[in-house]
Amino acid sequence: VIERERKSVSQETTYVKDVYHVDVLRTTLFAQAKEVAVTLQRKQMTGSTVKIKLRWADFTTLTRQQTLAEPTSDARTIYKAAVDLLTKTWDGRPVRLLGVGVSNFSARVQQATLFDQPNEKRERLDDTLKLLRARFGDDSVKRASEIDD
């Protein structure tokens, strides 16, 4: 058995029906970014390149990527970069498949810069959410932004 080093972590969704609405695409991106972040955090990895994959109704497929200033495993950061890529790429055509991925991995531990300001409230909240989800399941507690209409 040959083991290979993982080059990326990604999630894709193929829609049953083509999607025309940006809100549906953004909701999908958010769920995918969360899944990618959970995988990265579980494996204690961070990545600095966020990419999206789009497949149109005619099966034309394209990918776009963006390199972040700092490696991350944070769902909000991944989502923000993915939405930015979607906004620049999507021209309103119906979407058949949408995916988000992170690559260009580095060690999770990073040296803080002189100007980094830790957000202790956010870190405590993220830690508490992780503990609750580990104990009671991923759907036990959600942020308001994670709730579908």
GROMACS .gro file of N, CA and C in nm, residues 22-33 50-52 54 64 66 75-90 98-100:
model
  111
   22VAL      N    1  -2.793   3.310  -0.666
   22VAL     CA    2  -2.667   3.330  -0.594
   22VAL      C    3  -2.680   3.294  -0.447
   23ASP      N    4  -2.797   3.312  -0.387
   23ASP     CA    5  -2.816   3.278  -0.245
   23ASP      C    6  -2.797   3.128  -0.221
   24VAL      N    7  -2.846   3.047  -0.313
   24VAL     CA    8  -2.828   2.902  -0.301
   24VAL      C    9  -2.680   2.867  -0.313
   25LEU      N   10  -2.611   2.931  -0.406
   25LEU     CA   11  -2.468   2.906  -0.424
   25LEU      C   12  -2.389   2.948  -0.300
   26ARG      N   13  -2.423   3.060  -0.242
   26ARG     CA   14  -2.353   3.107  -0.122
   26ARG      C   15  -2.379   3.014  -0.002
   27THR      N   16  -2.502   2.967   0.010
   27THR     CA   17  -2.533   2.873   0.119
   27THR      C   18  -2.452   2.745   0.103
   28THR      N   19  -2.441   2.698  -0.019
   28THR     CA   20  -2.361   2.578  -0.047
   28THR      C   21  -2.215   2.604  -0.014
   29LEU      N   22  -2.163   2.719  -0.056
   29LEU     CA   23  -2.023   2.752  -0.027
   29LEU      C   24  -1.997   2.756   0.123
   30PHE      N   25  -2.092   2.810   0.198
   30PHE     CA   26  -2.074   2.819   0.343
   30PHE      C   27  -2.066   2.679   0.406
   31ALA      N   28  -2.157   2.591   0.366
   31ALA     CA   29  -2.155   2.454   0.419
   31ALA      C   30  -2.027   2.382   0.379
   32GLN      N   31  -1.982   2.401   0.257
   32GLN     CA   32  -1.859   2.337   0.211
   32GLN      C   33  -1.738   2.392   0.285
   33ALA      N   34  -1.733   2.523   0.305
   33ALA     CA   35  -1.621   2.584   0.377
   33ALA      C   36  -1.613   2.530   0.519
   50VAL      N   37  -0.713   2.905  -0.154
   50VAL     CA   38  -0.854   2.866  -0.159
   50VAL      C   39  -0.894   2.861  -0.305
   51LYS      N   40  -0.965   2.754  -0.343
   51LYS     CA   41  -1.009   2.743  -0.482
   51LYS      C   42  -1.155   2.703  -0.489
   52ILE      N   43  -1.218   2.744  -0.597
   52ILE     CA   44  -1.355   2.700  -0.624
   52ILE      C   45  -1.356   2.627  -0.758
   54LEU      N   46  -1.642   2.531  -1.060
   54LEU     CA   47  -1.775   2.556  -1.114
   54LEU      C   48  -1.795   2.470  -1.238
   64ARG      N   49  -1.100   2.837  -1.016
   64ARG     CA   50  -1.033   2.963  -0.986
   64ARG      C   51  -0.977   2.953  -0.845
   66GLN      N   52  -0.731   3.158  -0.518
   66GLN     CA   53  -0.682   3.282  -0.458
   66GLN      C   54  -0.587   3.243  -0.346
   75ALA      N   55  -1.324   2.849   0.885
   75ALA     CA   56  -1.434   2.840   0.790
   75ALA      C   57  -1.474   2.976   0.735
   76ARG      N   58  -1.478   3.078   0.820
   76ARG     CA   59  -1.518   3.211   0.773
   76ARG      C   60  -1.421   3.267   0.670
   77THR      N   61  -1.292   3.247   0.692
   77THR     CA   62  -1.190   3.295   0.599
   77THR      C   63  -1.198   3.221   0.466
   78ILE      N   64  -1.217   3.090   0.473
   78ILE     CA   65  -1.230   3.009   0.352
   78ILE      C   66  -1.355   3.052   0.275
   79TYR      N   67  -1.466   3.069   0.347
   79TYR     CA   68  -1.592   3.110   0.284
   79TYR      C   69  -1.578   3.246   0.217
   80LYS      N   70  -1.518   3.341   0.286
   80LYS     CA   71  -1.504   3.476   0.231
   80LYS      C   72  -1.424   3.473   0.100
   81ALA      N   73  -1.314   3.398   0.098
   81ALA     CA   74  -1.234   3.388  -0.024
   81ALA      C   75  -1.312   3.318  -0.135
   82ALA      N   76  -1.388   3.214  -0.100
   82ALA     CA   77  -1.466   3.140  -0.200
   82ALA      C   78  -1.575   3.228  -0.260
   83VAL      N   79  -1.644   3.306  -0.177
   83VAL     CA   80  -1.747   3.397  -0.227
   83VAL      C   81  -1.686   3.503  -0.318
   84ASP      N   82  -1.570   3.552  -0.281
   84ASP     CA   83  -1.500   3.650  -0.364
   84ASP      C   84  -1.469   3.590  -0.502
   85LEU      N   85  -1.421   3.468  -0.505
   85LEU     CA   86  -1.393   3.399  -0.632
   85LEU      C   87  -1.521   3.376  -0.712
   86LEU      N   88  -1.627   3.336  -0.644
   86LEU     CA   89  -1.755   3.314  -0.711
   86LEU      C   90  -1.806   3.444  -0.774
   87THR      N   91  -1.799   3.553  -0.699
   87THR     CA   92  -1.845   3.683  -0.747
   87THR      C   93  -1.769   3.725  -0.872
   88LYS      N   94  -1.640   3.700  -0.875
   88LYS     CA   95  -1.557   3.737  -0.990
   88LYS      C   96  -1.579   3.645  -1.110
   89THR      N   97  -1.624   3.521  -1.085
   89THR     CA   98  -1.630   3.421  -1.191
   89THR      C   99  -1.769   3.397  -1.246
   90TRP      N  100  -1.868   3.391  -1.160
   90TRP     CA  101  -2.002   3.351  -1.202
   90TRP      C  102  -2.068   3.461  -1.284
   98LEU      N  103  -2.069   2.281  -0.776
   98LEU     CA  104  -1.993   2.385  -0.707
   98LEU      C  105  -1.905   2.318  -0.603
   99GLY      N  106  -1.780   2.361  -0.595
   99GLY     CA  107  -1.689   2.302  -0.497
   99GLY      C  108  -1.595   2.406  -0.439
  100VAL      N  109  -1.545   2.375  -0.320
  100VAL     CA  110  -1.448   2.460  -0.250
  100VAL      C  111  -1.333   2.371  -0.204
   0.00000   0.00000   0.00000
